[in-house]
mmCIF file of C-alpha atoms and ligand atoms in Angstrom:
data_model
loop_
_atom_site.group_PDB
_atom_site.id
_atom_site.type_symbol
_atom_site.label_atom_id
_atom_site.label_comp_id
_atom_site.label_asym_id
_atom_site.label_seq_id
_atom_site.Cartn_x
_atom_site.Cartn_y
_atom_site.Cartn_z
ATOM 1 C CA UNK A 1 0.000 0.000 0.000
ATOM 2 C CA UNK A 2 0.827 3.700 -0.744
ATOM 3 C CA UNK A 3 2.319 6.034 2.301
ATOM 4 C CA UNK A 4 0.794 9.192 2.327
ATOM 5 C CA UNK A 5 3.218 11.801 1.763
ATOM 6 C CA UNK A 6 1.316 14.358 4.098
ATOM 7 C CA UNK A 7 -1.269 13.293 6.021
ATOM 8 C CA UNK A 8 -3.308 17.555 7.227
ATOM 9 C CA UNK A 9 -5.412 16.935 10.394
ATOM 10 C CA UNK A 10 -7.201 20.028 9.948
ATOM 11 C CA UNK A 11 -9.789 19.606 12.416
ATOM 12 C CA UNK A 12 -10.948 16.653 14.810
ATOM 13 C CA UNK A 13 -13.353 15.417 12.466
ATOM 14 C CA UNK A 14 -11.442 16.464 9.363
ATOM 15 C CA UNK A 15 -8.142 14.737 8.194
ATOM 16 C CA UNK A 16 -6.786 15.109 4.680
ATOM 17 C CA UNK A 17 -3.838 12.281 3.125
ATOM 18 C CA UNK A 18 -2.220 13.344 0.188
ATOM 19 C CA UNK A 19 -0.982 10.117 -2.208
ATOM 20 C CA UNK A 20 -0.106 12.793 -5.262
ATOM 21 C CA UNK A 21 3.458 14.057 -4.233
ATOM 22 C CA UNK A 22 5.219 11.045 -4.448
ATOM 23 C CA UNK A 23 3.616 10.403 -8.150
ATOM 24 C CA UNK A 24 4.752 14.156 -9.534
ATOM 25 C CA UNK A 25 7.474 12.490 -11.685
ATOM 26 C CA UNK A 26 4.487 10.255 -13.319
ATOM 27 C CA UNK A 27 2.020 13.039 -14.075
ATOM 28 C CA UNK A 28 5.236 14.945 -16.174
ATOM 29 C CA UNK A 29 5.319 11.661 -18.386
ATOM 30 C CA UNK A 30 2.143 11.621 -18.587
ATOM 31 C CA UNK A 31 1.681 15.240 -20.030
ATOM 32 C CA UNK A 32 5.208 14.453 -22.452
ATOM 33 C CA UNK A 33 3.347 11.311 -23.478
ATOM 34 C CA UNK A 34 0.275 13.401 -24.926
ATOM 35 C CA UNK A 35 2.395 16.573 -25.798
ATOM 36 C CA UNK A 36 4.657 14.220 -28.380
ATOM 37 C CA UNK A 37 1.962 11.591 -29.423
ATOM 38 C CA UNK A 38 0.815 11.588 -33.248
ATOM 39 C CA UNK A 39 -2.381 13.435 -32.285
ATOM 40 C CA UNK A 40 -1.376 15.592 -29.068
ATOM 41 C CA UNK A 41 -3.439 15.046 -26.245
ATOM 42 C CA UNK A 42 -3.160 15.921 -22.703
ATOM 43 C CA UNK A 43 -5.250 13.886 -19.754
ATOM 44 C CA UNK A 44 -8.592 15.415 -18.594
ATOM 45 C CA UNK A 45 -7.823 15.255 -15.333
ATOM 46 C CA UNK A 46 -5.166 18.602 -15.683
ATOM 47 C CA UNK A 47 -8.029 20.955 -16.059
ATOM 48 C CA UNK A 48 -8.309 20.703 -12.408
ATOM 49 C CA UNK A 49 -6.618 22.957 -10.391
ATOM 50 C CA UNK A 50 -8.020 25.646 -8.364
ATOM 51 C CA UNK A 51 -9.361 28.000 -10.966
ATOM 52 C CA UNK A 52 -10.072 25.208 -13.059
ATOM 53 C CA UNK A 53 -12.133 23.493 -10.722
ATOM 54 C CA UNK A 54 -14.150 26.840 -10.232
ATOM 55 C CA UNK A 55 -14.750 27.087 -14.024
ATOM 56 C CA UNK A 56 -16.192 23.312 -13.795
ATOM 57 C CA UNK A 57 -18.237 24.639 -10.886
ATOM 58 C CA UNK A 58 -19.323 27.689 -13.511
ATOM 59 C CA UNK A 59 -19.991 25.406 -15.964
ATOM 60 C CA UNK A 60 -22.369 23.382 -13.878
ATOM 61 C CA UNK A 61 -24.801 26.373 -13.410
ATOM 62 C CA UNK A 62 -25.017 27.124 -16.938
ATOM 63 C CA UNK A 63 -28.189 26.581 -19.242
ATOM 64 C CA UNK A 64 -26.720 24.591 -21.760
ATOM 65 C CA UNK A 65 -25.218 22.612 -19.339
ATOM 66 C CA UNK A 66 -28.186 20.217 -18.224
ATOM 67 C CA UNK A 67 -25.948 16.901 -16.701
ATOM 68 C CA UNK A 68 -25.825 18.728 -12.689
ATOM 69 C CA UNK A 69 -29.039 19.945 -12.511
ATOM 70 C CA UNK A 70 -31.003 16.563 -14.273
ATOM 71 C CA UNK A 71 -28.501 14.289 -12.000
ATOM 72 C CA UNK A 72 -29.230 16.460 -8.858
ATOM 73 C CA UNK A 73 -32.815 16.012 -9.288
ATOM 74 C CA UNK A 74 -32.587 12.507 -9.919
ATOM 75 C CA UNK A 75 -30.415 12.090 -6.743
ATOM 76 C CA UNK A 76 -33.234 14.335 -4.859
ATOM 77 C CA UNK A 77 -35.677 12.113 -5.362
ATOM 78 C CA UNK A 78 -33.980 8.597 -4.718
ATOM 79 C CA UNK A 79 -31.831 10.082 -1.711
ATOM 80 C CA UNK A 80 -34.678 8.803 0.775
ATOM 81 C CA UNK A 81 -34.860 5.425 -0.333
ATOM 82 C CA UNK A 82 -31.057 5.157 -0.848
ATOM 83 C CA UNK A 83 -30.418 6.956 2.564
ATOM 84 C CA UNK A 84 -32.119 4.058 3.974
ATOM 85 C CA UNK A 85 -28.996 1.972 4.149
ATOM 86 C CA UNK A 86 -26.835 4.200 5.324
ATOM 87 C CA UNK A 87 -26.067 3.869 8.881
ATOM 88 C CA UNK A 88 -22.319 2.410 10.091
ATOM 89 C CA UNK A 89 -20.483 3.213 6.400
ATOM 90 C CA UNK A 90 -18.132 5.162 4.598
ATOM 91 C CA UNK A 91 -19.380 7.051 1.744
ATOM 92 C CA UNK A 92 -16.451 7.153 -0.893
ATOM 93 C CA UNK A 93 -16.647 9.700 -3.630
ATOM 94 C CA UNK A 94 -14.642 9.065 -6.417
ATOM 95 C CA UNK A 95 -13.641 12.716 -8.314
ATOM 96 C CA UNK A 96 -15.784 14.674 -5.307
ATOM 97 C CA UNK A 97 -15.288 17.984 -6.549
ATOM 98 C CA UNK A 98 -17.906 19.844 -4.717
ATOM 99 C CA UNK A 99 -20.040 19.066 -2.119
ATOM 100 C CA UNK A 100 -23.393 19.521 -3.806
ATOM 101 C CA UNK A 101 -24.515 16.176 -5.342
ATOM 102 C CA UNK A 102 -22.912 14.351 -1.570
ATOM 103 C CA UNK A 103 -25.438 17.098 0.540
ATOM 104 C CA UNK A 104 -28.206 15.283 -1.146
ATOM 105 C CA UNK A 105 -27.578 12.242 0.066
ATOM 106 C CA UNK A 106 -26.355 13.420 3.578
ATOM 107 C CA UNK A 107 -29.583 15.597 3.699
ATOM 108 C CA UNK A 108 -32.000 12.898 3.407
ATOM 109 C CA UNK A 109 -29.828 10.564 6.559
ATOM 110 C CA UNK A 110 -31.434 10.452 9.721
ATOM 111 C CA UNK A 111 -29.832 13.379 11.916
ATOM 112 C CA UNK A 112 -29.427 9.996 14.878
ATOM 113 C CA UNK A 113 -27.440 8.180 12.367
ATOM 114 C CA UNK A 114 -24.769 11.247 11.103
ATOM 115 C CA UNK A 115 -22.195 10.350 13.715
ATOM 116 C CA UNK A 116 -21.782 6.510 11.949
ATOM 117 C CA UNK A 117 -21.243 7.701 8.899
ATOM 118 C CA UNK A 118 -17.447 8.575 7.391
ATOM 119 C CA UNK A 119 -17.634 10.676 4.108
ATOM 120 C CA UNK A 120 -14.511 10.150 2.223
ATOM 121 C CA UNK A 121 -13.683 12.162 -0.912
ATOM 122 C CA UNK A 122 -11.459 11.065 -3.898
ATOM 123 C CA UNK A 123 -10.071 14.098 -5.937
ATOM 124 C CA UNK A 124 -6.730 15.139 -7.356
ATOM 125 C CA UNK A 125 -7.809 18.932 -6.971
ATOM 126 C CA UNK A 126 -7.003 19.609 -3.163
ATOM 127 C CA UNK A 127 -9.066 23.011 -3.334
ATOM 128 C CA UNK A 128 -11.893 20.884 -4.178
ATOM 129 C CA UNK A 129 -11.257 17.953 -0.999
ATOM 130 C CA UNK A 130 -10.262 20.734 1.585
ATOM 131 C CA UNK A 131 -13.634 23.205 0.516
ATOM 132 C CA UNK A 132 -15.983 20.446 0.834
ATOM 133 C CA UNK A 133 -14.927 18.971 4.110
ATOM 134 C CA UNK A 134 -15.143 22.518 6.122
ATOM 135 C CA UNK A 135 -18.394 23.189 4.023
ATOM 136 C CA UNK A 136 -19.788 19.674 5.250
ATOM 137 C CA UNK A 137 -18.586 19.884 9.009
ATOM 138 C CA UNK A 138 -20.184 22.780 8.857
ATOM 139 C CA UNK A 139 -23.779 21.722 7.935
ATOM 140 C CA UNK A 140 -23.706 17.763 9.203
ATOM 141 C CA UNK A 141 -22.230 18.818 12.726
ATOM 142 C CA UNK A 142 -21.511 14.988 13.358
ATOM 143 C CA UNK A 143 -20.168 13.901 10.032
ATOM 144 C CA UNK A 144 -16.395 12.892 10.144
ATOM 145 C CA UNK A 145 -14.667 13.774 6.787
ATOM 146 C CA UNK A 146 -11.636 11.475 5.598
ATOM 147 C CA UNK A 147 -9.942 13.392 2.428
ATOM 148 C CA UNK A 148 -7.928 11.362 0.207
ATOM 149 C CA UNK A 149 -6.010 13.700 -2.130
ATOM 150 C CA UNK A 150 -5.307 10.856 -4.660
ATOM 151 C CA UNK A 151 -5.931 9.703 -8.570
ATOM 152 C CA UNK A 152 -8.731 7.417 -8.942
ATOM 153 C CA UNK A 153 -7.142 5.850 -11.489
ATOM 154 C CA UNK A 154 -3.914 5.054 -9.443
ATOM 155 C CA UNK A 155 -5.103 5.163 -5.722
ATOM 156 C CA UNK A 156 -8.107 2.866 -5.047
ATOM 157 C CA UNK A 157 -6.191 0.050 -2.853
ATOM 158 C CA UNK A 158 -5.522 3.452 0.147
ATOM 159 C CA UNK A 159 -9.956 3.332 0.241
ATOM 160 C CA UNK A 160 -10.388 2.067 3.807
ATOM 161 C CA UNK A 161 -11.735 -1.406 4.115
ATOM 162 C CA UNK A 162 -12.819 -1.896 7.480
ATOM 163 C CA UNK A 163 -16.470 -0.619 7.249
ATOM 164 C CA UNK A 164 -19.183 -1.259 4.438
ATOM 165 C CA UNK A 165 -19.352 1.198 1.820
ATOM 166 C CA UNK A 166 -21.241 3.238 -0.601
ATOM 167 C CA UNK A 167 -18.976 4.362 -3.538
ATOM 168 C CA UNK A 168 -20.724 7.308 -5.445
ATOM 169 C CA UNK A 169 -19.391 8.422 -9.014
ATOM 170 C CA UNK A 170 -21.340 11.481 -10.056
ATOM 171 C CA UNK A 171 -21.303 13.429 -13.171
ATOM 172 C CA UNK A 172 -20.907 11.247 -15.874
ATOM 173 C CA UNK A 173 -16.619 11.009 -15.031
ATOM 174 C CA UNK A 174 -16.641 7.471 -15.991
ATOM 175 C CA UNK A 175 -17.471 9.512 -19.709
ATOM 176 C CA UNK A 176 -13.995 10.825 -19.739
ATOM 177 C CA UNK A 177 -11.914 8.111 -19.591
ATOM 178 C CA UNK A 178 -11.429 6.060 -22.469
ATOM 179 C CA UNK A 179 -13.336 2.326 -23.168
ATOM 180 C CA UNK A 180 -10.527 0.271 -21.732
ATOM 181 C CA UNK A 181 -9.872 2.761 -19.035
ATOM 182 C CA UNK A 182 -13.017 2.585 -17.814
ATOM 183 C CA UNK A 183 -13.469 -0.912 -18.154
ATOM 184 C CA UNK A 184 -10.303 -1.635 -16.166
ATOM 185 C CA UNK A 185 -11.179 1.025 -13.629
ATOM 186 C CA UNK A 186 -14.904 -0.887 -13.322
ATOM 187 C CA UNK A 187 -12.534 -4.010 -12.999
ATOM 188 C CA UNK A 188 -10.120 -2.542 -10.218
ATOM 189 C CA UNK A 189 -13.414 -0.681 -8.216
ATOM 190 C CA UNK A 190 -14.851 -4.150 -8.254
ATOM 191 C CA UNK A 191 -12.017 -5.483 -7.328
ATOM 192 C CA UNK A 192 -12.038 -3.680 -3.688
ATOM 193 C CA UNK A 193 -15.490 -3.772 -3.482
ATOM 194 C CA UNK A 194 -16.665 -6.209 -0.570
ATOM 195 C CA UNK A 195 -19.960 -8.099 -1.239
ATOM 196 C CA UNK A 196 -22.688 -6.212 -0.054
ATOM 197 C CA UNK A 197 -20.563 -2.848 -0.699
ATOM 198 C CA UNK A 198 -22.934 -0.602 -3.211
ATOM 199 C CA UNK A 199 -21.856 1.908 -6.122
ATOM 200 C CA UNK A 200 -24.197 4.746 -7.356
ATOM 201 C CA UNK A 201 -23.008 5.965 -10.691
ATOM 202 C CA UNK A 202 -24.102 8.869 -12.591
ATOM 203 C CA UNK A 203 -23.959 8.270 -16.445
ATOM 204 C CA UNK A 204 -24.923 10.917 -19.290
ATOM 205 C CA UNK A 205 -27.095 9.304 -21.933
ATOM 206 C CA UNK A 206 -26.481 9.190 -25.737
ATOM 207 C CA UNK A 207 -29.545 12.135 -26.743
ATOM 208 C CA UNK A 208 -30.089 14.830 -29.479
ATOM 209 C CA UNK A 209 -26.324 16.195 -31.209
ATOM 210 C CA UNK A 210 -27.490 19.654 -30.758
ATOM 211 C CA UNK A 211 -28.190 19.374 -27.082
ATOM 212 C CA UNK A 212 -25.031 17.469 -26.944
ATOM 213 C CA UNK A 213 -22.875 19.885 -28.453
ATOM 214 C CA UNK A 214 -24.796 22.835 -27.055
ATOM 215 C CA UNK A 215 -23.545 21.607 -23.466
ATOM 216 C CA UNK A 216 -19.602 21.950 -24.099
ATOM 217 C CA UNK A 217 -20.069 25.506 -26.466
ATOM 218 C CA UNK A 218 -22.342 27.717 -24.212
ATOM 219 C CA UNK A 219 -22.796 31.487 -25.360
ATOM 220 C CA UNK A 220 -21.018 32.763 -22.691
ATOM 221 C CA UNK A 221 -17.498 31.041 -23.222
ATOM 222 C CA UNK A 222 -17.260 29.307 -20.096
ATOM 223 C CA UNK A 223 -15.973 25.900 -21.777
ATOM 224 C CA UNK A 224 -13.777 27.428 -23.609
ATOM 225 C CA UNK A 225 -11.998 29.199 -20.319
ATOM 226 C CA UNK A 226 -11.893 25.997 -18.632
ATOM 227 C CA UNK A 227 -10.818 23.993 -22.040
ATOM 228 C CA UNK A 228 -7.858 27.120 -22.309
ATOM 229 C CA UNK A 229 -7.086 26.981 -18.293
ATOM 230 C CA UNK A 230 -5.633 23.461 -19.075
ATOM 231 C CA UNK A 231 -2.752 24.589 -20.768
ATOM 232 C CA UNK A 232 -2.114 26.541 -17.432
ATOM 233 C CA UNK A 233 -1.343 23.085 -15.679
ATOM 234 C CA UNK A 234 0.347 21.692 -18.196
ATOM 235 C CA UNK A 235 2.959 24.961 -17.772
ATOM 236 C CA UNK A 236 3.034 24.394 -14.180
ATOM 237 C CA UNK A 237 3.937 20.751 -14.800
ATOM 238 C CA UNK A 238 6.532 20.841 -17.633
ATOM 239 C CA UNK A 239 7.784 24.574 -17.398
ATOM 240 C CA UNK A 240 6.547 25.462 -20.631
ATOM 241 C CA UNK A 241 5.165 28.766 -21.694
ATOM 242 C CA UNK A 242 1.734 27.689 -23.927
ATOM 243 C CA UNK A 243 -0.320 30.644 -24.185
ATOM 244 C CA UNK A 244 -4.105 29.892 -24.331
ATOM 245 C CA UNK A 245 -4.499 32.766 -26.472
ATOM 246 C CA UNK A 246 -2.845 30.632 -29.331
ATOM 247 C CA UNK A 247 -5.792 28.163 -29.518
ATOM 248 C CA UNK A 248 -9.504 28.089 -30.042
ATOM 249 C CA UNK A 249 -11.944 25.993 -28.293
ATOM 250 C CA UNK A 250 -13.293 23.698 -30.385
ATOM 251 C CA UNK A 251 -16.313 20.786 -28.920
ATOM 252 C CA UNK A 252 -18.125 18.409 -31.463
ATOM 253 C CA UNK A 253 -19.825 14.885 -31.130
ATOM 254 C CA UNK A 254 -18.170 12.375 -32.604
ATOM 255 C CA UNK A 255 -21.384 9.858 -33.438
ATOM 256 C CA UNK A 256 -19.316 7.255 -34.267
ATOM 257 C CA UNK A 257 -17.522 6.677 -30.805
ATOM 258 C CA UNK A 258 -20.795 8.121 -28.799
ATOM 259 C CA UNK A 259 -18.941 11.160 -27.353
ATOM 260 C CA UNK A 260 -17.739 14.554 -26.998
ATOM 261 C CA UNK A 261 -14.469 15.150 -28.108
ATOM 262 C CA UNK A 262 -12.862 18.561 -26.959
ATOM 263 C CA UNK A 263 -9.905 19.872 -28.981
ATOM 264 C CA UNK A 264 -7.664 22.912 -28.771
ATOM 265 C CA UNK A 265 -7.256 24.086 -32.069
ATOM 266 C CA UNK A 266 -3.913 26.367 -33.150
ATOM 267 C CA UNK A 267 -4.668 29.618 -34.453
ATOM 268 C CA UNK A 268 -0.624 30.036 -35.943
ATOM 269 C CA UNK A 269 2.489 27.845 -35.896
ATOM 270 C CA UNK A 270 3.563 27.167 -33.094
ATOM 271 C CA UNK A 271 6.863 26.186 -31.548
ATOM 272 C CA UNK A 272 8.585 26.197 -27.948
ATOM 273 C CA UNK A 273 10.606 24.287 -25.941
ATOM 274 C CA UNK A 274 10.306 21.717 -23.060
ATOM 275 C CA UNK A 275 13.780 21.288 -20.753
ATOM 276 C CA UNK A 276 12.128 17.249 -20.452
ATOM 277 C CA UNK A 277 12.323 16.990 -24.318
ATOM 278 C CA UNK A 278 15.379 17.166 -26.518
ATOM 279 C CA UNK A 279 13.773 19.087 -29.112
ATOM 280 C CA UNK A 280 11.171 21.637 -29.788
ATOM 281 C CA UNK A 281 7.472 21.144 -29.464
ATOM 282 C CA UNK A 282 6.018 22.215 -32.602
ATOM 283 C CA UNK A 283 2.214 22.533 -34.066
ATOM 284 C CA UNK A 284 1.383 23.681 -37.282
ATOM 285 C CA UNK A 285 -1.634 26.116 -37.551
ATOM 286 C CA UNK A 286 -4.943 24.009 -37.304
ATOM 287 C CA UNK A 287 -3.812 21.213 -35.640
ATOM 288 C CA UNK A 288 -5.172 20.428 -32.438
ATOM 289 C CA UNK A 289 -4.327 19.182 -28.752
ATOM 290 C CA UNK A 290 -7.587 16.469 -28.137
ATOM 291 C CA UNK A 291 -8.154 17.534 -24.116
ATOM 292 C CA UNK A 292 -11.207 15.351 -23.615
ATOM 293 C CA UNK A 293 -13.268 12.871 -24.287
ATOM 294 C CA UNK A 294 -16.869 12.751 -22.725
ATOM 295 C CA UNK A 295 -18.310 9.359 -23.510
ATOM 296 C CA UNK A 296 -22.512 9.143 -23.393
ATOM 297 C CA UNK A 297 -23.954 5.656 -22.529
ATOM 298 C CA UNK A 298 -26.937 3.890 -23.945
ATOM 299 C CA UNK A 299 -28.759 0.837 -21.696
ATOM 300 C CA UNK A 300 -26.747 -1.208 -23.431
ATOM 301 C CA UNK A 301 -24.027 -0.143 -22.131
ATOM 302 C CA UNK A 302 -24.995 -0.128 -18.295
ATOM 303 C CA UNK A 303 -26.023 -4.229 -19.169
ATOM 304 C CA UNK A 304 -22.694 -4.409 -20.321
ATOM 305 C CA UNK A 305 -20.719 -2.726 -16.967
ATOM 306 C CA UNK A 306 -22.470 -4.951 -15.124
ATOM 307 C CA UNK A 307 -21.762 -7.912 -17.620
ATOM 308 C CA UNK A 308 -18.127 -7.215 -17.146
ATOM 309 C CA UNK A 309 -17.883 -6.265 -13.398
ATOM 310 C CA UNK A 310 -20.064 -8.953 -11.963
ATOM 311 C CA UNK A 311 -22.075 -6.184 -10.004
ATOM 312 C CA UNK A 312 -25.589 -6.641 -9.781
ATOM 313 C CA UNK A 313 -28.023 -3.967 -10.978
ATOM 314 C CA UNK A 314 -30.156 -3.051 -8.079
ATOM 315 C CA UNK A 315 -31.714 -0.257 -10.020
ATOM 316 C CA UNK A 316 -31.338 2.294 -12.781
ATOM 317 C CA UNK A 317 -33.274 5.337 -12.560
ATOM 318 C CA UNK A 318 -33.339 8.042 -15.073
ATOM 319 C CA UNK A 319 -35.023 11.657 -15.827
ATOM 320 C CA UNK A 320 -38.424 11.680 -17.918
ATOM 321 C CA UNK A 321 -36.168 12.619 -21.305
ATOM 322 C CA UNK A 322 -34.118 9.931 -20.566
ATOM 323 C CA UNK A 323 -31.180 12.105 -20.160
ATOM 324 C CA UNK A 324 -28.856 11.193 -17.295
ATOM 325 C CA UNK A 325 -29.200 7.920 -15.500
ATOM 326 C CA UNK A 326 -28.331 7.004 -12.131
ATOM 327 C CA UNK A 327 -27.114 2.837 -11.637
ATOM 328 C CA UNK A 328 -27.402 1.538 -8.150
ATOM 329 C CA UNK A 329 -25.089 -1.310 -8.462
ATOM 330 C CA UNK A 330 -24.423 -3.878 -5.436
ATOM 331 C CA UNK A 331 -21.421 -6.370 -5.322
HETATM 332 N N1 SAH B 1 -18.451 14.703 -9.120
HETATM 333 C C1 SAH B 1 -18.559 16.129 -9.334
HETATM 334 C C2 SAH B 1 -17.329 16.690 -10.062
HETATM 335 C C3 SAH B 1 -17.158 16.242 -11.488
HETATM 336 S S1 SAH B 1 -15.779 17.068 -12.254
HETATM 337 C C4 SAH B 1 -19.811 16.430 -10.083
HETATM 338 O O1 SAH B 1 -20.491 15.494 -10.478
HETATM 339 O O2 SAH B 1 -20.136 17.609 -10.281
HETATM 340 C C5 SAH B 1 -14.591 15.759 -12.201
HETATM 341 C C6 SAH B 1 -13.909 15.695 -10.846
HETATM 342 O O3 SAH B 1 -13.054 14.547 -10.865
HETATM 343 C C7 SAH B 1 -13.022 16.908 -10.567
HETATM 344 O O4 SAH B 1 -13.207 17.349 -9.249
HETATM 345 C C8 SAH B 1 -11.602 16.382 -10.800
HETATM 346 O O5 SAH B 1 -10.644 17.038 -10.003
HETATM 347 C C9 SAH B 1 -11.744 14.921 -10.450
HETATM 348 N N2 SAH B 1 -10.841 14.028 -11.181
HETATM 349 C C10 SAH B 1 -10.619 13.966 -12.522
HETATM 350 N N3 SAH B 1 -9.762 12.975 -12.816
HETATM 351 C C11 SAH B 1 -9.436 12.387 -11.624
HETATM 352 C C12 SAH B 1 -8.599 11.292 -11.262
HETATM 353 N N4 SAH B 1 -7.920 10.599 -12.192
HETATM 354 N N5 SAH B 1 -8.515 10.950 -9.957
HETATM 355 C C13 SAH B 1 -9.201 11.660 -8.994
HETATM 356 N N6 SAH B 1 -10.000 12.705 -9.285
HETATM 357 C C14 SAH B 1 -10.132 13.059 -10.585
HETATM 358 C C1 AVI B 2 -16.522 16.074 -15.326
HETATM 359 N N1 AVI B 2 -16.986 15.738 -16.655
HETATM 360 C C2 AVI B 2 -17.934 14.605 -16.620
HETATM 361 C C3 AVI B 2 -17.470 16.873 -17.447
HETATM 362 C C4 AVI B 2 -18.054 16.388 -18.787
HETATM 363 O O1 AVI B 2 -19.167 16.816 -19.110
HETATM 364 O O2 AVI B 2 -17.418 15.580 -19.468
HETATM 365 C C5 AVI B 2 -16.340 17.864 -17.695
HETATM 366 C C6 AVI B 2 -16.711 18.940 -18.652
HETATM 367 N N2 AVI B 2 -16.045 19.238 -19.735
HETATM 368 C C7 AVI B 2 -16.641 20.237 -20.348
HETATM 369 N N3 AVI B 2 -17.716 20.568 -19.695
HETATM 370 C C8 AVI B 2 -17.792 19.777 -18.602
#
């Protein structure tokens, strides 16, 4: 198992372990590998840091944007039946970010049975771990909060074990990781799970292209800030000097891989050194850096994650459009 490098006890019911530090030296290769691939890409999960993470909280309040606000009033209304079973667990978020979806749940828990239950949230953006746990201590009095500043990818064997859990993956994140990602991260999150341990999992649903594409190009620009903040990151990581202002935000559905694909396109030529690379990076005008991928699922596919996984569908409840689903899976 994986020290924590730092392990913050901010407050007695708070305590925050970092698992990032000691992985620094991965996340560089990791940006190199995308920055010198045949089509550049750089990971999704390097839009989040601090202002990043506040763009993605933007983003959720937008019009276009309907994923939060369909999944938070799916969780609203299945919180009190879910909430039923949770009394003596741990709550694991995987990619937290804020507290909203979480204060759903926690809302609908009897007050008597706060003080058995351990929320513990999964992020690599620590602005996002450390806001939500003083937020939540604040407004569930008896809640402990156990932070784990760690990839979800990477980190899942430092989950505690030792009490029955409820794993929640809001948002649709699965959507950004590639097929085989995803199905090996099912695989490894089943592979900790304990039988009887649950997973609630928020999946975006194939729908209309113009909706679709409407979501990730709103009028006011928002997606394109937080698509342009990732080159921010990747200066922070590899000490180069990209300027966002050489790039355009470009977001289109690509039908035949049922997603999202979000580009940075060059506006000029562009060249500028790396001190990890030997030679130059260089990108002619029009070519692009691919920055994410945002898969949407059909019922086919939530058969199939359960196919693969061995979890057993408890129930899959979805919006009136058939928009966003929620799948309460149980192992
Ligand atoms: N669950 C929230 C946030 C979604 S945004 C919601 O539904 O609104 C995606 C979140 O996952 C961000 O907070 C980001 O920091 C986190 N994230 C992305 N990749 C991650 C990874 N590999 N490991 C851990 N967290 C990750
Ligand atoms: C976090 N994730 C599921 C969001 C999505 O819709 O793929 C991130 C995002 N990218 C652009 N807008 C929102």
């Amino acid at each position: 198992m994986n020290n924590p490098e730092t392990s913050v006890i901010i407050r007695k019911q708070i305590a925050i372990r970092n698992y990032l530090c000691s992985t620094e030296q991965e996340e560089v290769s990791e940006i190199i590998d995308g920055l010198t691939a045949q089509q550049k890409y750089i990971p999704s999960k390097f839009f989040y840091d601090e202002y990043g993470s506040n763009l993605f909280e933007a983003i959720t309040c937008l019009p276009e944007y309907y994923p939060t606000r369909t999944e938070k009033a799916l969780l609203k209304e299945i919180a009190p039946q879910i909430s039923k079973t949770l009394g003596n667990i741990d709550i694991v978020e995987l990619g937290s970010g804020d507290c909203s979806k979480i204060s759903i749940l926690l809302d609908a828990i009897p007050v008597e049975n706060m003080a058995t239950v351990r929320y513990i949230p999964v992020d690599v953006s620590h602005a996002a771990i450390s806001n939500s746990a003083r937020i939540l201590v604040e407004r569930f009095p008896d809640i402990t909060v156990h932070g784990l500043l760690a990839d979800f990818l990477k980190h899942l064997s430092v989950i505690p074990k030792e009490t029955k859990r409820l794993f929640c993956f809001f948002g649709s994140t699965l959507g950004n990781l590639t097929r085989k990602q995803s199905v090996q991260f099912l695989l490894d999150l089943k592979a900790v799970m304990k039988p009887g341990d649950q997973l609630l999992i928020g999946l975006d649903m194939v729908k209309n292209i113009r909706v679709l594409e409407k979501a990730y190009n709103d009028d006011q620009g928002v997606t394109a800030a937080f698509n342009k903040n990732i080159l921010s990151s990747v200066n922070q990581y590899v000490k180069t000097a990209f300027n966002p202002d050489w790039f355009e935000h470009v977001a289109f559905y690509n039908q035949s891989k049922n997603r999202i694909e979000m580009h940075l396109r060059a506006l000029k030529n562009i060249e500028l050194s790396c001190m990890y690379l030997p030679d130059n990076i260089r990108i002619k005008k029009g070519e692009t850096i691919h920055t994410e991928n945002s898969h949407k699922y059909t019922h086919w596919h939530i058969l199939d994650f359960a196919s693969i996984t061995g979890l057993k569908i408890n129930a899959v409840y979805t919006d009136n459009n058939q928009w966003f689903s929620l799948v309460h899976l149980i192992a």
